[in-house]
PDB file of C-alpha atoms in Angstrom:
ATOM      1  CA  MET A 481       1.890  -3.101   5.731  1.00 93.00           C
ATOM      2  CA  LEU A 482       5.442  -4.392   6.248  1.00 92.00           C
ATOM      3  CA  VAL A 483       6.787  -3.685   2.751  1.00 92.00           C
ATOM      4  CA  ASN A 484      10.123  -1.912   3.298  1.00 91.00           C
ATOM      5  CA  GLY A 485      11.615  -2.095  -0.189  1.00 90.00           C
ATOM      6  CA  GLN A 486      14.508  -4.242   1.045  1.00 91.00           C
ATOM      7  CA  SER A 487      13.704  -7.570   2.661  1.00 91.00           C
ATOM      8  CA  ILE A 488      10.017  -7.244   1.754  1.00 90.00           C
ATOM      9  CA  PHE A 489       9.099  -5.769  -1.619  1.00 90.00           C
ATOM     10  CA  TYR A 490       6.801  -6.162  -4.596  1.00 88.00           C
ATOM     11  CA  ASP A 491       8.524  -8.270  -7.243  1.00 87.00           C
ATOM     12  CA  GLN A 492       7.216  -6.684 -10.424  1.00 85.00           C
ATOM     13  CA  SER A 493       9.239  -8.989 -12.666  1.00 89.00           C
ATOM     14  CA  PHE A 494       6.281 -11.391 -12.509  1.00 87.00           C
ATOM     15  CA  THR A 495       3.778 -10.465 -15.187  1.00 88.00           C
ATOM     16  CA  HIS A 496       1.219 -13.035 -14.025  1.00 86.00           C
ATOM     17  CA  TYR A 497       0.832 -15.775 -11.443  1.00 83.00           C
ATOM     18  CA  ASP A 498      -1.696 -18.265 -10.106  1.00 81.00           C
ATOM     19  CA  TYR A 499      -3.126 -17.732  -6.644  1.00 77.00           C
ATOM     20  CA  TYR A 500      -4.839 -20.504  -4.709  1.00 79.00           C
ATOM     21  CA  HIS A 501      -7.009 -20.121  -1.636  1.00 82.00           C
ATOM     22  CA  VAL A 502      -7.033 -23.012   0.820  1.00 86.00           C
ATOM     23  CA  GLU A 503     -10.039 -23.147   3.107  1.00 86.00           C
ATOM     24  CA  THR A 504     -10.057 -25.194   6.298  1.00 89.00           C
ATOM     25  CA  GLU A 505     -13.063 -26.047   8.413  1.00 87.00           C
ATOM     26  CA  ASP A 506     -11.781 -23.653  11.061  1.00 90.00           C
ATOM     27  CA  HIS A 507      -9.621 -20.708  10.063  1.00 93.00           C
ATOM     28  CA  ALA A 508      -5.987 -21.745  10.529  1.00 95.00           C
ATOM     29  CA  ILE A 509      -2.371 -20.623  10.352  1.00 94.00           C
ATOM     30  CA  ILE A 510      -0.710 -22.654   7.579  1.00 94.00           C
ATOM     31  CA  ILE A 511       2.698 -22.836   5.882  1.00 94.00           C
ATOM     32  CA  ALA A 512       2.968 -22.087   2.153  1.00 89.00           C
ATOM     33  CA  ASP A 513       6.384 -22.202   0.445  1.00 87.00           C
ATOM     34  CA  GLY A 514       8.012 -22.092   3.864  1.00 90.00           C
ATOM     35  CA  VAL A 515       6.191 -18.940   4.969  1.00 87.00           C
ATOM     36  CA  LEU A 516       3.506 -18.680   7.623  1.00 90.00           C
ATOM     37  CA  THR A 517       0.205 -17.482   6.219  1.00 91.00           C
ATOM     38  CA  GLU A 518      -3.495 -18.082   6.777  1.00 92.00           C
ATOM     39  CA  SER A 519      -6.211 -20.198   5.280  1.00 92.00           C
ATOM     40  CA  TYR A 520      -9.125 -18.489   3.553  1.00 89.00           C
ATOM     41  CA  LEU A 521     -11.586 -16.790   5.898  1.00 89.00           C
ATOM     42  CA  ASP A 522     -14.992 -16.370   4.285  1.00 85.00           C
ATOM     43  CA  THR A 523     -16.049 -12.884   5.351  1.00 85.00           C
ATOM     44  CA  GLY A 524     -18.468 -12.508   2.457  1.00 81.00           C
ATOM     45  CA  ASN A 525     -16.328 -12.370  -0.696  1.00 78.00           C
ATOM     46  CA  ARG A 526     -16.594 -16.015  -1.769  1.00 76.00           C
ATOM     47  CA  HIS A 527     -18.547 -14.981  -4.869  1.00 73.00           C
ATOM     48  CA  LYS A 528     -15.404 -13.321  -6.275  1.00 72.00           C
ATOM     49  CA  PHE A 529     -13.619 -16.649  -6.724  1.00 70.00           C
ATOM     50  CA  ARG A 530     -14.014 -19.147  -9.545  1.00 66.00           C
ATOM     51  CA  GLN A 531     -13.959 -22.876  -8.836  1.00 65.00           C
ATOM     52  CA  ASP A 532     -13.519 -25.185 -11.814  1.00 67.00           C
ATOM     53  CA  GLY A 533     -13.126 -28.938 -11.938  1.00 65.00           C
ATOM     54  CA  ASP A 534     -13.213 -31.410  -9.073  1.00 66.00           C
ATOM     55  CA  VAL A 535     -13.201 -29.071  -6.077  1.00 62.00           C
ATOM     56  CA  LEU A 536     -14.279 -29.974  -2.565  1.00 61.00           C
ATOM     57  CA  SER A 537     -16.096 -26.950  -1.173  1.00 62.00           C
ATOM     58  CA  ILE A 538     -17.068 -26.212   2.401  1.00 58.00           C
ATOM     59  CA  ALA A 539     -20.638 -25.018   2.883  1.00 58.00           C
ATOM     60  CA  ARG A 540     -21.324 -21.607   1.390  1.00 63.00           C
ATOM     61  CA  GLY A 541     -22.491 -18.503   3.184  1.00 63.00           C
ATOM     62  CA  ARG A 542     -20.750 -19.079   6.504  1.00 71.00           C
ATOM     63  CA  ASN A 543     -20.995 -15.382   7.478  1.00 79.00           C
ATOM     64  CA  LEU A 544     -17.690 -15.413   9.336  1.00 87.00           C
ATOM     65  CA  THR A 545     -15.969 -12.343  10.774  1.00 88.00           C
ATOM     66  CA  TRP A 546     -12.460 -11.577  11.979  1.00 89.00           C
ATOM     67  CA  ASP A 547     -13.644 -12.699  15.410  1.00 89.00           C
ATOM     68  CA  ASP A 548     -13.532 -16.224  13.917  1.00 90.00           C
ATOM     69  CA  ALA A 549      -9.882 -15.853  12.864  1.00 92.00           C
ATOM     70  CA  ALA A 550      -7.151 -18.167  14.154  1.00 92.00           C
ATOM     71  CA  ALA A 551      -5.195 -15.113  15.329  1.00 90.00           C
ATOM     72  CA  PRO A 552      -6.385 -11.589  16.138  1.00 89.00           C
ATOM     73  CA  LEU A 553      -6.234  -9.012  13.347  1.00 89.00           C
ATOM     74  CA  ASN A 554      -4.390  -5.842  14.340  1.00 93.00           C
ATOM     75  CA  VAL A 555      -3.679  -3.178  11.718  1.00 94.00           C
ATOM     76  CA  SER A 556      -3.198  -0.242  14.088  1.00 96.00           C
ATOM     77  CA  ARG A 557      -0.130   1.900  13.512  1.00 95.00           C
ATOM     78  CA  ALA A 558       0.902   1.458  17.158  1.00 96.00           C
ATOM     79  CA  PHE A 559       1.148  -2.296  16.613  1.00 96.00           C
ATOM     80  CA  VAL A 560       2.460  -2.473  13.039  1.00 96.00           C
ATOM     81  CA  GLU A 561       5.047   0.326  12.933  1.00 96.00           C
ATOM     82  CA  PRO A 562       7.390  -1.218  15.564  1.00 97.00           C
ATOM     83  CA  LEU A 563       7.365  -4.469  13.548  1.00 96.00           C
ATOM     84  CA  PHE A 564       8.075  -2.515  10.364  1.00 95.00           C
ATOM     85  CA  GLN A 565      10.993  -0.678  11.985  1.00 96.00           C
ATOM     86  CA  LYS A 566      12.402  -3.909  13.439  1.00 96.00           C
ATOM     87  CA  LEU A 567      12.377  -5.634  10.045  1.00 95.00           C
ATOM     88  CA  SER A 568      13.864  -2.573   8.329  1.00 94.00           C
ATOM     89  CA  LEU A 569      16.660  -2.365  10.909  1.00 95.00           C
ATOM     90  CA  ARG A 570      17.470  -6.043  10.461  1.00 95.00           C
ATOM     91  CA  ALA A 571      17.608  -5.561   6.681  1.00 94.00           C
ATOM     92  CA  GLU A 572      20.035  -2.653   7.100  1.00 93.00           C
ATOM     93  CA  GLU A 573      22.232  -4.638   9.493  1.00 94.00           C
ATOM     94  CA  LYS A 574      22.449  -7.419   6.903  1.00 93.00           C
ATOM     95  CA  SER A 575      23.121  -4.881   4.108  1.00 93.00           C
ATOM     96  CA  VAL A 576      20.100  -6.010   2.133  1.00 93.00           C
ATOM     97  CA  PRO A 577      19.952  -3.758  -0.951  1.00 93.00           C
ATOM     98  CA  PHE A 578      16.942  -1.610  -1.713  1.00 90.00           C
ATOM     99  CA  GLN A 579      14.801  -2.955  -4.530  1.00 88.00           C
ATOM    100  CA  THR A 580      12.812   0.257  -4.954  1.00 85.00           C
ATOM    101  CA  ALA A 581      13.760   3.926  -4.893  1.00 83.00           C
ATOM    102  CA  ALA A 582      13.023   5.926  -1.758  1.00 82.00           C
ATOM    103  CA  ALA A 583       9.890   8.046  -1.924  1.00 84.00           C
ATOM    104  CA  VAL A 584      10.389  11.742  -2.682  1.00 90.00           C
ATOM    105  CA  LEU A 585       7.967  13.902  -0.700  1.00 92.00           C
ATOM    106  CA  THR A 586       6.702  17.459  -0.809  1.00 93.00           C
ATOM    107  CA  HIS A 587       4.564  19.417   1.644  1.00 93.00           C
ATOM    108  CA  ASP A 588       3.410  21.876  -1.019  1.00 93.00           C
ATOM    109  CA  ASN A 589      -0.311  21.282  -1.551  1.00 94.00           C
ATOM    110  CA  ASP A 590      -0.440  23.390  -4.761  1.00 95.00           C
ATOM    111  CA  LEU A 591      -3.912  24.577  -3.743  1.00 96.00           C
ATOM    112  CA  HIS A 592      -5.907  26.402  -6.410  1.00 97.00           C
ATOM    113  CA  LEU A 593      -9.399  26.613  -7.870  1.00 97.00           C
ATOM    114  CA  LYS A 594     -10.849  25.903 -11.287  1.00 97.00           C
ATOM    115  CA  SER A 595     -14.057  27.833 -11.932  1.00 96.00           C
ATOM    116  CA  ASP A 596     -17.038  26.948 -14.100  1.00 94.00           C
ATOM    117  CA  THR A 597     -16.130  29.967 -16.244  1.00 92.00           C
ATOM    118  CA  GLY A 598     -12.727  28.483 -17.062  1.00 92.00           C
ATOM    119  CA  HIS A 599     -10.621  30.596 -14.703  1.00 92.00           C
ATOM    120  CA  THR A 600      -7.695  29.107 -12.788  1.00 96.00           C
ATOM    121  CA  LEU A 601      -7.553  30.893  -9.444  1.00 96.00           C
ATOM    122  CA  TYR A 602      -4.622  30.904  -7.023  1.00 97.00           C
ATOM    123  CA  PRO A 603      -4.743  32.340  -3.491  1.00 96.00           C
ATOM    124  CA  ILE A 604      -4.329  36.109  -3.311  1.00 96.00           C
ATOM    125  CA  ARG A 605      -3.539  35.788   0.370  1.00 94.00           C
ATOM    126  CA  LYS A 606      -2.524  33.001   2.711  1.00 91.00           C
ATOM    127  CA  LYS A 607      -2.965  33.206   6.447  1.00 83.00           C
ATOM    128  CA  LYS A 608      -2.804  30.751   9.307  1.00 82.00           C
ATOM    129  CA  ASN A 609      -5.034  27.803   8.400  1.00 82.00           C
ATOM    130  CA  GLY A 610      -6.576  29.686   5.502  1.00 88.00           C
ATOM    131  CA  SER A 611      -6.326  30.703   1.857  1.00 96.00           C
ATOM    132  CA  VAL A 612      -8.269  33.559   0.243  1.00 96.00           C
ATOM    133  CA  PHE A 613      -9.289  33.500  -3.428  1.00 97.00           C
ATOM    134  CA  MET A 614     -10.761  36.349  -5.472  1.00 96.00           C
ATOM    135  CA  LEU A 615     -13.763  35.200  -7.516  1.00 95.00           C
ATOM    136  CA  PRO A 616     -14.672  37.026 -10.718  1.00 93.00           C
ATOM    137  CA  GLU A 617     -18.263  38.007 -11.362  1.00 91.00           C
ATOM    138  CA  GLY A 618     -20.420  35.152 -12.618  1.00 90.00           C
ATOM    139  CA  VAL A 619     -18.522  32.248 -11.037  1.00 94.00           C
ATOM    140  CA  LYS A 620     -21.110  29.886  -9.564  1.00 94.00           C
ATOM    141  CA  THR A 621     -19.107  26.709  -8.909  1.00 96.00           C
ATOM    142  CA  VAL A 622     -15.458  25.836  -8.409  1.00 97.00           C
ATOM    143  CA  HIS A 623     -13.312  22.738  -8.089  1.00 98.00           C
ATOM    144  CA  ILE A 624     -10.795  22.765  -5.237  1.00 98.00           C
ATOM    145  CA  ILE A 625      -7.630  21.351  -6.817  1.00 97.00           C
ATOM    146  CA  SER A 626      -4.584  20.169  -4.880  1.00 96.00           C
ATOM    147  CA  ASN A 627      -1.889  17.551  -4.774  1.00 96.00           C
ATOM    148  CA  VAL A 628      -3.051  14.197  -3.441  1.00 95.00           C
ATOM    149  CA  SER A 629      -1.500  11.103  -1.860  1.00 94.00           C
ATOM    150  CA  ARG A 630      -2.485   8.103   0.214  1.00 94.00           C
ATOM    151  CA  PRO A 631      -1.155   8.095   3.810  1.00 95.00           C
ATOM    152  CA  CYS A 632       0.015   4.491   3.349  1.00 94.00           C
ATOM    153  CA  ASP A 633       2.270   5.725   0.518  1.00 92.00           C
ATOM    154  CA  ALA A 634       3.372   9.126   1.802  1.00 92.00           C
ATOM    155  CA  ILE A 635       3.785   8.294   5.509  1.00 92.00           C
ATOM    156  CA  GLY A 636       4.473   4.566   5.406  1.00 93.00           C
ATOM    157  CA  PRO A 637       2.829   1.214   4.640  1.00 94.00           C
ATOM    158  CA  PHE A 638       2.312   0.691   8.378  1.00 95.00           C
ATOM    159  CA  VAL A 639      -0.483   3.300   8.193  1.00 95.00           C
ATOM    160  CA  ASP A 640      -3.697   1.468   7.311  1.00 95.00           C
ATOM    161  CA  ASP A 641      -5.208   4.388   5.417  1.00 94.00           C
ATOM    162  CA  ARG A 642      -5.598   4.050   1.655  1.00 94.00           C
ATOM    163  CA  ARG A 643      -7.762   7.099   1.067  1.00 95.00           C
ATOM    164  CA  ALA A 644      -6.635   9.599  -1.560  1.00 95.00           C
ATOM    165  CA  LEU A 645      -6.249  12.763   0.528  1.00 96.00           C
ATOM    166  CA  GLY A 646      -5.934  16.269  -0.857  1.00 97.00           C
ATOM    167  CA  VAL A 647      -6.506  18.940   1.800  1.00 97.00           C
ATOM    168  CA  LEU A 648      -8.587  18.967   4.986  1.00 97.00           C
ATOM    169  CA  VAL A 649     -11.144  21.764   4.669  1.00 97.00           C
ATOM    170  CA  GLY A 650     -12.907  23.348   7.632  1.00 96.00           C
ATOM    171  CA  ASN A 651     -14.935  26.560   7.399  1.00 96.00           C
ATOM    172  CA  ILE A 652     -15.705  28.070   3.990  1.00 97.00           C
ATOM    173  CA  THR A 653     -16.898  31.671   3.729  1.00 96.00           C
ATOM    174  CA  LEU A 654     -17.795  33.897   0.784  1.00 96.00           C
ATOM    175  CA  CYS A 655     -17.630  37.666   1.126  1.00 94.00           C
ATOM    176  CA  GLU A 656     -19.092  40.014  -1.489  1.00 92.00           C
ATOM    177  CA  LYS A 657     -20.474  43.558  -1.269  1.00 88.00           C
ATOM    178  CA  ASN A 658     -19.623  43.770   2.443  1.00 86.00           C
ATOM    179  CA  ALA A 659     -21.738  40.693   3.247  1.00 90.00           C
ATOM    180  CA  THR A 660     -20.226  37.408   4.410  1.00 93.00           C
ATOM    181  CA  ARG A 661     -21.952  34.039   4.407  1.00 94.00           C
ATOM    182  CA  THR A 662     -20.846  30.529   5.299  1.00 96.00           C
ATOM    183  CA  ILE A 663     -20.943  27.642   2.816  1.00 96.00           C
ATOM    184  CA  THR A 664     -21.562  24.237   4.415  1.00 95.00           C
ATOM    185  CA  SER A 665     -22.420  21.930   1.506  1.00 94.00           C
ATOM    186  CA  HIS A 666     -19.088  20.118   1.899  1.00 96.00           C
ATOM    187  CA  LEU A 667     -20.175  19.124   5.410  1.00 95.00           C
ATOM    188  CA  ASP A 668     -23.824  18.414   4.635  1.00 93.00           C
ATOM    189  CA  ASP A 669     -23.757  16.504   1.333  1.00 93.00           C
ATOM    190  CA  GLU A 670     -22.274  13.014   1.780  1.00 93.00           C
ATOM    191  CA  ASN A 671     -22.288  12.404  -1.987  1.00 93.00           C
ATOM    192  CA  LEU A 672     -20.529  15.607  -3.032  1.00 95.00           C
ATOM    193  CA  THR A 673     -18.112  14.871  -5.888  1.00 96.00           C
ATOM    194  CA  GLY A 674     -14.407  14.888  -5.111  1.00 97.00           C
ATOM    195  CA  TRP A 675     -14.688  14.666  -1.334  1.00 97.00           C
ATOM    196  CA  ASN A 676     -13.897  11.819   1.023  1.00 96.00           C
ATOM    197  CA  SER A 677     -16.577  10.557   3.397  1.00 94.00           C
ATOM    198  CA  VAL A 678     -17.877  12.948   6.042  1.00 92.00           C
ATOM    199  CA  GLU A 679     -16.151  12.003   9.308  1.00 89.00           C
ATOM    200  CA  SER A 680     -16.641  15.191  11.311  1.00 91.00           C
ATOM    201  CA  PRO A 681     -19.308  17.896  11.498  1.00 94.00           C
ATOM    202  CA  THR A 682     -16.635  20.602  11.163  1.00 95.00           C
ATOM    203  CA  MET A 683     -14.117  19.373   8.558  1.00 96.00           C
ATOM    204  CA  ARG A 684     -13.716  17.097   5.534  1.00 97.00           C
ATOM    205  CA  TRP A 685     -10.895  15.843   3.305  1.00 97.00           C
ATOM    206  CA  THR A 686     -10.942  16.469  -0.414  1.00 97.00           C
ATOM    207  CA  SER A 687      -9.628  13.815  -2.782  1.00 96.00           C
ATOM    208  CA  GLY A 688      -7.695  16.346  -4.861  1.00 95.00           C
ATOM    209  CA  ASN A 689     -10.508  17.607  -7.088  1.00 97.00           C
ATOM    210  CA  ALA A 690     -13.483  18.668  -4.963  1.00 97.00           C
ATOM    211  CA  TYR A 691     -16.653  20.266  -6.325  1.00 97.00           C
ATOM    212  CA  LEU A 692     -18.100  23.262  -4.486  1.00 97.00           C
ATOM    213  CA  ALA A 693     -21.253  25.195  -5.392  1.00 96.00           C
ATOM    214  CA  LEU A 694     -21.190  28.829  -4.278  1.00 94.00           C
ATOM    215  CA  GLY A 695     -24.942  29.404  -4.123  1.00 89.00           C
ATOM    216  CA  ASP A 696     -26.590  32.633  -5.225  1.00 88.00           C
ATOM    217  CA  ARG A 697     -24.003  35.274  -6.127  1.00 86.00           C
ATOM    218  CA  LYS A 698     -24.663  38.997  -5.899  1.00 85.00           C
ATOM    219  CA  GLN A 699     -24.979  40.499  -9.357  1.00 86.00           C
ATOM    220  CA  GLY A 700     -21.931  42.411 -10.526  1.00 85.00           C
ATOM    221  CA  ALA A 701     -19.934  41.513  -7.419  1.00 85.00           C
ATOM    222  CA  ILE A 702     -16.355  40.382  -7.010  1.00 91.00           C
ATOM    223  CA  GLY A 703     -16.228  37.709  -4.312  1.00 93.00           C
ATOM    224  CA  PHE A 704     -13.605  36.617  -1.821  1.00 95.00           C
ATOM    225  CA  LEU A 705     -13.711  32.917  -0.972  1.00 96.00           C
ATOM    226  CA  THR A 706     -11.845  31.821   2.159  1.00 96.00           C
ATOM    227  CA  LEU A 707     -10.998  28.158   2.691  1.00 97.00           C
ATOM    228  CA  GLN A 708      -9.869  27.040   6.128  1.00 97.00           C
ATOM    229  CA  ILE A 709      -7.168  24.424   5.497  1.00 96.00           C
ATOM    230  CA  LEU A 710      -6.619  22.387   8.646  1.00 96.00           C
ATOM    231  CA  ALA A 711      -4.143  19.839   7.272  1.00 94.00           C
ATOM    232  CA  SER A 712      -2.415  18.820   4.067  1.00 94.00           C
ATOM    233  CA  GLY A 713       0.401  16.560   2.887  1.00 89.00           C
ATOM    234  CA  PRO A 714       2.883  15.125   2.763  1.00 94.00           C
ATOM    235  CA  TYR A 715       2.542  14.142  -0.879  1.00 95.00           C
ATOM    236  CA  LEU A 716       4.526  11.816  -3.100  1.00 92.00           C
ATOM    237  CA  VAL A 717       6.150  13.881  -5.811  1.00 89.00           C
ATOM    238  CA  ARG A 718       4.991  11.367  -8.419  1.00 72.00           C
ATOM    239  CA  ASN A 719       1.405  11.935  -7.188  1.00 54.00           C
ATOM    240  CA  THR A 720       1.497  15.699  -7.661  1.00 56.00           C
ATOM    241  CA  VAL A 721      -0.802  16.386 -10.567  1.00 51.00           C
ATOM    242  CA  SER A 722      -1.396  19.116 -13.053  1.00 46.00           C
ATOM    243  CA  GLU A 723      -4.705  20.933 -13.075  1.00 43.00           C
ATOM    244  CA  ASP A 724      -5.897  19.196 -16.241  1.00 45.00           C
ATOM    245  CA  ALA A 725      -4.964  15.768 -14.886  1.00 48.00           C
ATOM    246  CA  ALA A 726      -6.802  16.482 -11.637  1.00 45.00           C
ATOM    247  CA  LEU A 727      -9.941  17.496 -13.494  1.00 44.00           C
ATOM    248  CA  ARG A 728      -9.860  14.231 -15.415  1.00 47.00           C
ATOM    249  CA  ALA A 729      -9.613  12.212 -12.180  1.00 46.00           C
TER     250      ALA A 729
END
């Protein structure tokens, strides 16, 4: 969360390395290679590690939590961002060179639909917090396609949010033959493909390629699908994807 690309960065010149966990009877702050770090805190992932040879192991299944940590865990943006900015400022004052290129961002969500009939549909009209799409006859399902990025990448590593976010969708309505109905499956179905977890009864984030069933269509009707878009972006330019790439995700 403090990686600034200058004084703290990922050294990708290492193709492999050995990583050792040191466990103490009580969780502790320790020094490794001159840097303060922590001993291993068994919060339930011990089974992921391999122990070969003559290893002294503390009793298994300790069921510890971060309440047992030697220091409190705080990953809130309000706490981390000032530390990030302080370290970045110090790096600039010391003229520490950047090791990675600055992120290039866009706020264009590139919102469009891919229908089950093979049509690629772009908005015919955009209004405040909404995009309207014309649906040909016979379209029963669509994928909501957009650019996607993780907040920790697009906003900053001090944001502890690693979800892949496309667009935040609120109300969805379908109008055909002078009748309008509301579609709520994106709010009701927790397991709907291409959507992040339901966090609100009125809105939900896509992950860039979200499935949406349209229900029973009126025969011979052209439909108008309106998506309420409550938030989107920013996106890393390298994370903007083509339609085909999004459908393969």
